[in-house]
PDB file of N, CA and C and ligand atoms in Angstrom:
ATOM      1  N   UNK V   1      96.863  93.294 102.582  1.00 53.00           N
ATOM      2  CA  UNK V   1      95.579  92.755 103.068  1.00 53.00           C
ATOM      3  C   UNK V   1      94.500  93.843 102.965  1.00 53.00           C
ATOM      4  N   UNK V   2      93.205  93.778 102.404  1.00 64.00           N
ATOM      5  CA  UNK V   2      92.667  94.585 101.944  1.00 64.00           C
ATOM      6  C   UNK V   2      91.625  94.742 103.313  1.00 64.00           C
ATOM      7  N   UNK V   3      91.280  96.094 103.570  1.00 74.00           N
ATOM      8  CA  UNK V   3      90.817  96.499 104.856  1.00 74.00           C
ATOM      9  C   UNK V   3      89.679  95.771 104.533  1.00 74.00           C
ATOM     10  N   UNK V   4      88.373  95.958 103.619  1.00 89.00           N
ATOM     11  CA  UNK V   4      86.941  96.114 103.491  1.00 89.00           C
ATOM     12  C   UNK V   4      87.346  95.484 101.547  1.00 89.00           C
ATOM     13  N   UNK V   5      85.804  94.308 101.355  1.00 95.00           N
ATOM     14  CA  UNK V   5      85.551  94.261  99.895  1.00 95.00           C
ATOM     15  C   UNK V   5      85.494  95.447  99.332  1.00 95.00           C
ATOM     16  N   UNK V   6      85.671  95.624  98.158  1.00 94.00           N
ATOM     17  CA  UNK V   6      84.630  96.494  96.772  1.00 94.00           C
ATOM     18  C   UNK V   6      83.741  97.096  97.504  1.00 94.00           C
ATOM     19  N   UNK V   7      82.808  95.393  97.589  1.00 96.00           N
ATOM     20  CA  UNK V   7      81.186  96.017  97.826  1.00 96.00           C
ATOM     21  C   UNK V   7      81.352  96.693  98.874  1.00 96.00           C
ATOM     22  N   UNK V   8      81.503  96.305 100.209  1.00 95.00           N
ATOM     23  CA  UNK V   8      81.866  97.006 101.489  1.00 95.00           C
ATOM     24  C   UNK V   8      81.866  98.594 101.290  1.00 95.00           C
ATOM     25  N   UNK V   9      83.186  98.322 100.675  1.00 95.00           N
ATOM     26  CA  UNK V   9      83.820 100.271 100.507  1.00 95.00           C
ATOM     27  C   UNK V   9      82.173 100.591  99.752  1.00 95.00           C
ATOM     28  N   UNK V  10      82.254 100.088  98.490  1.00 97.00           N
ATOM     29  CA  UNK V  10      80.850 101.047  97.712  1.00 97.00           C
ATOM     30  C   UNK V  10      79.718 101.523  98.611  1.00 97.00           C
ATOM     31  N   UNK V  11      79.141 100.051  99.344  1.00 96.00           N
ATOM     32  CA  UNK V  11      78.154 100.447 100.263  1.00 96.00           C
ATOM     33  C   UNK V  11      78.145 101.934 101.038  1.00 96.00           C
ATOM     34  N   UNK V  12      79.324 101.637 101.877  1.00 94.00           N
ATOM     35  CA  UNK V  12      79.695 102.321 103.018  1.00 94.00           C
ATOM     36  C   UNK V  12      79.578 103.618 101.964  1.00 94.00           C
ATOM     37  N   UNK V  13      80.661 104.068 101.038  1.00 96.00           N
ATOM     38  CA  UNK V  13      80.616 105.269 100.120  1.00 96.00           C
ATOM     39  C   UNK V  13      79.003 105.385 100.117  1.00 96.00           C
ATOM     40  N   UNK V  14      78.173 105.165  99.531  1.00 97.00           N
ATOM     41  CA  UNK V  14      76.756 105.355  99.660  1.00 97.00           C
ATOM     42  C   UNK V  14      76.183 105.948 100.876  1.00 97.00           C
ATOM     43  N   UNK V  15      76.268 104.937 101.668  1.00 94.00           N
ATOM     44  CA  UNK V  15      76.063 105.382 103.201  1.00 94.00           C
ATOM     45  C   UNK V  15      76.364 107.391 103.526  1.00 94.00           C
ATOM     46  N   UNK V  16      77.444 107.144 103.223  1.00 95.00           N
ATOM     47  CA  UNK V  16      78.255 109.066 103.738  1.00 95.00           C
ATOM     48  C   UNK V  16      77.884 109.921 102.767  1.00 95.00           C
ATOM     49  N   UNK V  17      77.964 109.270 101.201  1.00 97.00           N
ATOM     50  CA  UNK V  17      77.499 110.281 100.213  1.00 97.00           C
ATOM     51  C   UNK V  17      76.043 110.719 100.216  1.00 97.00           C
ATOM     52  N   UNK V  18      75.158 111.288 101.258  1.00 96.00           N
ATOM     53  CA  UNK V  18      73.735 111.193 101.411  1.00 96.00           C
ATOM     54  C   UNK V  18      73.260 111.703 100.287  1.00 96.00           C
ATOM     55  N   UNK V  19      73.855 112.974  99.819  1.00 97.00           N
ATOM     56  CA  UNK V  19      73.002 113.934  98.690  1.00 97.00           C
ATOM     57  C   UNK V  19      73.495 113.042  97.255  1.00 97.00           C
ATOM     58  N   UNK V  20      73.728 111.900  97.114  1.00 97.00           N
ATOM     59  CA  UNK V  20      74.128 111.107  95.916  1.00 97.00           C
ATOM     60  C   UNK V  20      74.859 111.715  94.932  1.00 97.00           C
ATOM     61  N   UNK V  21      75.992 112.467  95.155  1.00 97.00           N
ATOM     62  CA  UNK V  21      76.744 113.463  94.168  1.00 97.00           C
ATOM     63  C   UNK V  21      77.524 112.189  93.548  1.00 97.00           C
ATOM     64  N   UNK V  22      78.082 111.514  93.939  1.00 97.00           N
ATOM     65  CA  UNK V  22      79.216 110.835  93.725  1.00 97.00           C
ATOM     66  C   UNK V  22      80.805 111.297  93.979  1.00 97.00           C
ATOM     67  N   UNK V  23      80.880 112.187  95.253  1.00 97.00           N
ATOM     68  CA  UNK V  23      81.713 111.980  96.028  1.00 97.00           C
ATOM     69  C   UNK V  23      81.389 112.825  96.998  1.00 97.00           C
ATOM     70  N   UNK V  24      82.441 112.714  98.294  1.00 96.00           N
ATOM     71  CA  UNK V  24      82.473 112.500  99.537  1.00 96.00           C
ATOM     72  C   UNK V  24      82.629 114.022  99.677  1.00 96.00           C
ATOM     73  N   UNK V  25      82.224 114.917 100.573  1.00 93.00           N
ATOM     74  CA  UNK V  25      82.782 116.512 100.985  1.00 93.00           C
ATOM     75  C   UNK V  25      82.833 116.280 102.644  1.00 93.00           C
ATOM     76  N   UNK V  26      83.715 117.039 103.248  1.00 88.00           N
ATOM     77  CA  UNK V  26      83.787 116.829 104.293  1.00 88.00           C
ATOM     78  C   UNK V  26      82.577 117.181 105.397  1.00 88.00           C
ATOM     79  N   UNK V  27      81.892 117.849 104.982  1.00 90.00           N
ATOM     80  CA  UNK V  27      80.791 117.891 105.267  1.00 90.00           C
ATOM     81  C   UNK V  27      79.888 116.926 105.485  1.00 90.00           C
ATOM     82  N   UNK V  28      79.815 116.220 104.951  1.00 94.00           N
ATOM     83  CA  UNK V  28      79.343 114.888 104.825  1.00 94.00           C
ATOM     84  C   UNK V  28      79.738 113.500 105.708  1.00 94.00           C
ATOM     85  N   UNK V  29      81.069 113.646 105.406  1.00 90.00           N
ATOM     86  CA  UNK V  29      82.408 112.876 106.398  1.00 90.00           C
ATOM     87  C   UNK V  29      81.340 113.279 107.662  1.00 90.00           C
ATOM     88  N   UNK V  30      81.350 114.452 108.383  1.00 88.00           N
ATOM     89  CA  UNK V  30      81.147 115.053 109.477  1.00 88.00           C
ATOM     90  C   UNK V  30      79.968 114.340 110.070  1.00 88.00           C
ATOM     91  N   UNK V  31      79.024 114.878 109.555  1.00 90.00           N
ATOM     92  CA  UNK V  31      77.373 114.431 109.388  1.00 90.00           C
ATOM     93  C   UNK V  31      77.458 113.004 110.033  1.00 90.00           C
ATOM     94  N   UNK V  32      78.528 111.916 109.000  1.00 89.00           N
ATOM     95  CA  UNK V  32      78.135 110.704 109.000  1.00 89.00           C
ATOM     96  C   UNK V  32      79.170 110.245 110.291  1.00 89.00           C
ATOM     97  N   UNK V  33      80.676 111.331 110.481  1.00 84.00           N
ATOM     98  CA  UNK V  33      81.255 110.819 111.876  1.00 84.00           C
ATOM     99  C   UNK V  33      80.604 111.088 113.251  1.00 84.00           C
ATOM    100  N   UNK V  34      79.652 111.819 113.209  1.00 82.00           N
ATOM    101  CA  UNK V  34      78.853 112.426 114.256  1.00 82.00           C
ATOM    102  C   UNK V  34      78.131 111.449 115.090  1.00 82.00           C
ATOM    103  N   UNK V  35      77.981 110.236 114.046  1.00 78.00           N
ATOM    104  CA  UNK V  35      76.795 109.171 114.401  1.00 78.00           C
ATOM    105  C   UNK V  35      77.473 108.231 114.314  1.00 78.00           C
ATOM    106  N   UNK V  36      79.131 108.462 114.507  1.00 77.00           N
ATOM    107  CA  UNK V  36      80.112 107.055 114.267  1.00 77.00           C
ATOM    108  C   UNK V  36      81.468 107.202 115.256  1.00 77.00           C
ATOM    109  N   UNK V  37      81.051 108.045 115.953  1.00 81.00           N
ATOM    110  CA  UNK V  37      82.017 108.215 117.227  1.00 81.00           C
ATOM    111  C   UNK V  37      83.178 109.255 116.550  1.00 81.00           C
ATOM    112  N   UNK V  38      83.004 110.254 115.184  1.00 82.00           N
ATOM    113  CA  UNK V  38      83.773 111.174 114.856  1.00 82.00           C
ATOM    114  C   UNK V  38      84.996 110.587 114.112  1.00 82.00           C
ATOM    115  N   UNK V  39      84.879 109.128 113.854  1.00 84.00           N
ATOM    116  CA  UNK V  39      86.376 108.481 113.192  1.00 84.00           C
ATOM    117  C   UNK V  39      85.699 107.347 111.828  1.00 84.00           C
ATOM    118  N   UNK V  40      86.979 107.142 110.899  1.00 83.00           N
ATOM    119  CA  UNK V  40      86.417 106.110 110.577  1.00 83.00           C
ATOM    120  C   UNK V  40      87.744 105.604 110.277  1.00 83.00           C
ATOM    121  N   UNK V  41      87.778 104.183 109.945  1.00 80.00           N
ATOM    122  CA  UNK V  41      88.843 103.351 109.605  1.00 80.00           C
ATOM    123  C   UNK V  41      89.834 103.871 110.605  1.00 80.00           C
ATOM    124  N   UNK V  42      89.651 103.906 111.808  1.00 84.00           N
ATOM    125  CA  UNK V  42      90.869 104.571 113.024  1.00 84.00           C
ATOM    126  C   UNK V  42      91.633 106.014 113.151  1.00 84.00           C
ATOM    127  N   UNK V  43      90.861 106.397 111.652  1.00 87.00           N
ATOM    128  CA  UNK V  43      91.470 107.873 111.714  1.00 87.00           C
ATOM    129  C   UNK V  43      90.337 109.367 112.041  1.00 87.00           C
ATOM    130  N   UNK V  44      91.190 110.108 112.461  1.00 88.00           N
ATOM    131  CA  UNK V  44      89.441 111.197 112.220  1.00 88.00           C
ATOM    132  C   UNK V  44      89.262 111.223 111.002  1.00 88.00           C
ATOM    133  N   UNK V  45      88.562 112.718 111.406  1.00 86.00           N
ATOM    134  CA  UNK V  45      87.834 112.496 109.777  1.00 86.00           C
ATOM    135  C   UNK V  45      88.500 113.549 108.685  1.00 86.00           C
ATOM    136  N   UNK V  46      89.339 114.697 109.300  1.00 85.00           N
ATOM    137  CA  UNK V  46      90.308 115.498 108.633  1.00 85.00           C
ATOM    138  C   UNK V  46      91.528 114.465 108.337  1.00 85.00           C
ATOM    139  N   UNK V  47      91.722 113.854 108.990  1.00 89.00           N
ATOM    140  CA  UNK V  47      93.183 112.846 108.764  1.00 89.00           C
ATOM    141  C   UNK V  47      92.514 112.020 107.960  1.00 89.00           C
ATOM    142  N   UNK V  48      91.638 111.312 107.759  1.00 90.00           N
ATOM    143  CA  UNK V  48      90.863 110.540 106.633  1.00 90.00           C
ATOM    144  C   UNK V  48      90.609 110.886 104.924  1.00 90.00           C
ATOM    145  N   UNK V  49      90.159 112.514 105.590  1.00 91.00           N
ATOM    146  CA  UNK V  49      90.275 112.886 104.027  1.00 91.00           C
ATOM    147  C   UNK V  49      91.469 113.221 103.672  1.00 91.00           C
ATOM    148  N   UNK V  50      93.335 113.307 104.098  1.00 91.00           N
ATOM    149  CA  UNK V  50      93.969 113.691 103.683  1.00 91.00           C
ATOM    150  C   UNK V  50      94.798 112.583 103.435  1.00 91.00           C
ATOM    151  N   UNK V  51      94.072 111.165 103.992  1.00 93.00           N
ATOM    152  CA  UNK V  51      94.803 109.937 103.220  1.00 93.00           C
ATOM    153  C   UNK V  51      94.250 109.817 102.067  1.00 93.00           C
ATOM    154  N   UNK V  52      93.044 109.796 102.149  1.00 95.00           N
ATOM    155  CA  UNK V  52      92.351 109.343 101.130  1.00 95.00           C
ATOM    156  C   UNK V  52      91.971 110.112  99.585  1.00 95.00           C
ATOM    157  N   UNK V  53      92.001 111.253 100.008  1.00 96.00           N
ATOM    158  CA  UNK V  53      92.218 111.970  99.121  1.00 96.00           C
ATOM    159  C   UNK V  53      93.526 112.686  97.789  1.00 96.00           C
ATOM    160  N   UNK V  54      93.619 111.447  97.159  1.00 96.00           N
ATOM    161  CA  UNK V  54      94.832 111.417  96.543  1.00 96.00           C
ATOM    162  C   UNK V  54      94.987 112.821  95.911  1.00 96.00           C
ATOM    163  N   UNK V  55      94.467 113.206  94.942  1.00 97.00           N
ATOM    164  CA  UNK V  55      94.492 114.514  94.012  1.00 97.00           C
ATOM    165  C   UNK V  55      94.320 115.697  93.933  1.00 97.00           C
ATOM    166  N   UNK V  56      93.588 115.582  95.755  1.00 95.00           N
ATOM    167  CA  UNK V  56      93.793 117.005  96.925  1.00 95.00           C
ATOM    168  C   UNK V  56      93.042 117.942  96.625  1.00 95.00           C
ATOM    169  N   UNK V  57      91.680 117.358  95.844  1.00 95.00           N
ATOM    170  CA  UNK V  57      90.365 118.347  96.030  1.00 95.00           C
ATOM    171  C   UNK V  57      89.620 118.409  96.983  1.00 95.00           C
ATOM    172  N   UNK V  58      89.852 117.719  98.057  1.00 91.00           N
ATOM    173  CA  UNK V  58      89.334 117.856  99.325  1.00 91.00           C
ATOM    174  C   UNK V  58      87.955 117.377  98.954  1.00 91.00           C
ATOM    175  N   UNK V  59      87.887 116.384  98.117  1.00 95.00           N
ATOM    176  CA  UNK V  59      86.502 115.897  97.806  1.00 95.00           C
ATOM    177  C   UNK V  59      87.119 114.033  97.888  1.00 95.00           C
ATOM    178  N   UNK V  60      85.998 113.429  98.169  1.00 97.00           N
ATOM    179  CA  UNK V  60      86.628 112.059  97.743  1.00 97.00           C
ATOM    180  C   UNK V  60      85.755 111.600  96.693  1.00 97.00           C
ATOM    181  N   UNK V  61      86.380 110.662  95.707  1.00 98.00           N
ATOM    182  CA  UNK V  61      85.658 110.562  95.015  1.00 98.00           C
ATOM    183  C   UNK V  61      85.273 108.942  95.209  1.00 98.00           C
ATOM    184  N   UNK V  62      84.416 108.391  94.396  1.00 97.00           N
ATOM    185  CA  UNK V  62      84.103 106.587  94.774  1.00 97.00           C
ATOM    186  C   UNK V  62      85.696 106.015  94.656  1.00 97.00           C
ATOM    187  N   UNK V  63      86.266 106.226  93.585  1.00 97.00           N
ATOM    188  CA  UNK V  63      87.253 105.760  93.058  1.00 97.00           C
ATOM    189  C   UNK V  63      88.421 105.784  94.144  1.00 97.00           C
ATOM    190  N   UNK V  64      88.279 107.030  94.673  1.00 97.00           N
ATOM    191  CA  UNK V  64      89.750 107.380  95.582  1.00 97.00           C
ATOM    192  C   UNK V  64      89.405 106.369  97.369  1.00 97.00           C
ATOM    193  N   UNK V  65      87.882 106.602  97.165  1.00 96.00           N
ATOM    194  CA  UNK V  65      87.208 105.666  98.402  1.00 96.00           C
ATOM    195  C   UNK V  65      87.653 104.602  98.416  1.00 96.00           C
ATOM    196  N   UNK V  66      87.714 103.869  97.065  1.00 96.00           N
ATOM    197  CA  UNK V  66      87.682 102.111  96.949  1.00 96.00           C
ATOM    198  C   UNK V  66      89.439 101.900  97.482  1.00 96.00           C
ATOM    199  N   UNK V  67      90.078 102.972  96.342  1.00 94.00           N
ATOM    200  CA  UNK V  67      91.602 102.513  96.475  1.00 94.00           C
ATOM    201  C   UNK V  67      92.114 102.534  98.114  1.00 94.00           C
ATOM    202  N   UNK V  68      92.117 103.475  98.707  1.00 93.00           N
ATOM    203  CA  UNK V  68      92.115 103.531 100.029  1.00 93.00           C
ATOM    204  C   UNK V  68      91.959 102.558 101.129  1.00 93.00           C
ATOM    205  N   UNK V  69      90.723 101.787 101.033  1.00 92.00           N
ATOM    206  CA  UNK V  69      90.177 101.484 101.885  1.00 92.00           C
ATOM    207  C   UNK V  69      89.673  99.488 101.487  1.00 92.00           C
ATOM    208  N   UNK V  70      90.225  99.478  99.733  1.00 92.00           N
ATOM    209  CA  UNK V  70      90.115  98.205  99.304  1.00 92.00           C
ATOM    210  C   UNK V  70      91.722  97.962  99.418  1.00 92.00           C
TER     211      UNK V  70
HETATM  212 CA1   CA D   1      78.102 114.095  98.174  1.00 74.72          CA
HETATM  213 CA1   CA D   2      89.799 113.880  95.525  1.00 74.72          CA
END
């Protein structure tokens, strides 16, 4: 059962990616958990990037966003 649409995830990816790189740094994560009660999808935000982050650059990318979370 898929958590969130495509669009959903993309949006939301938009939303956190402020500086429009096309992916996620935890830095960013931070910024955007700060103003979201410090969690997202039930996890923090260090445990978030280490689901989500398949290929373990500690970056997320759109792609690794969608799979995750679509
Ligand atoms: Ca970025
Ligand atoms: Ca990555």
């Amino acid at each position: 059962m898929p958590k969130m649409t495509e669009a959903e995830a993309a949006a939301l990816f938009a939303q956190i990616d402020t500086d429009g790189s096309g992916e996620i740094r935890l830095r960013e994560l931070r910024d955007y958990g700060q103003a979201n009660g410090g969690t997202l999808d039930g996890l923090t935000l260090p445990d978030f990037v280490r689901a989500a982050d398949t290929d373990g650059d500690r970056r997320i990318t759109l792609t690794e966003f969608k799979s995750y979370l679509t």
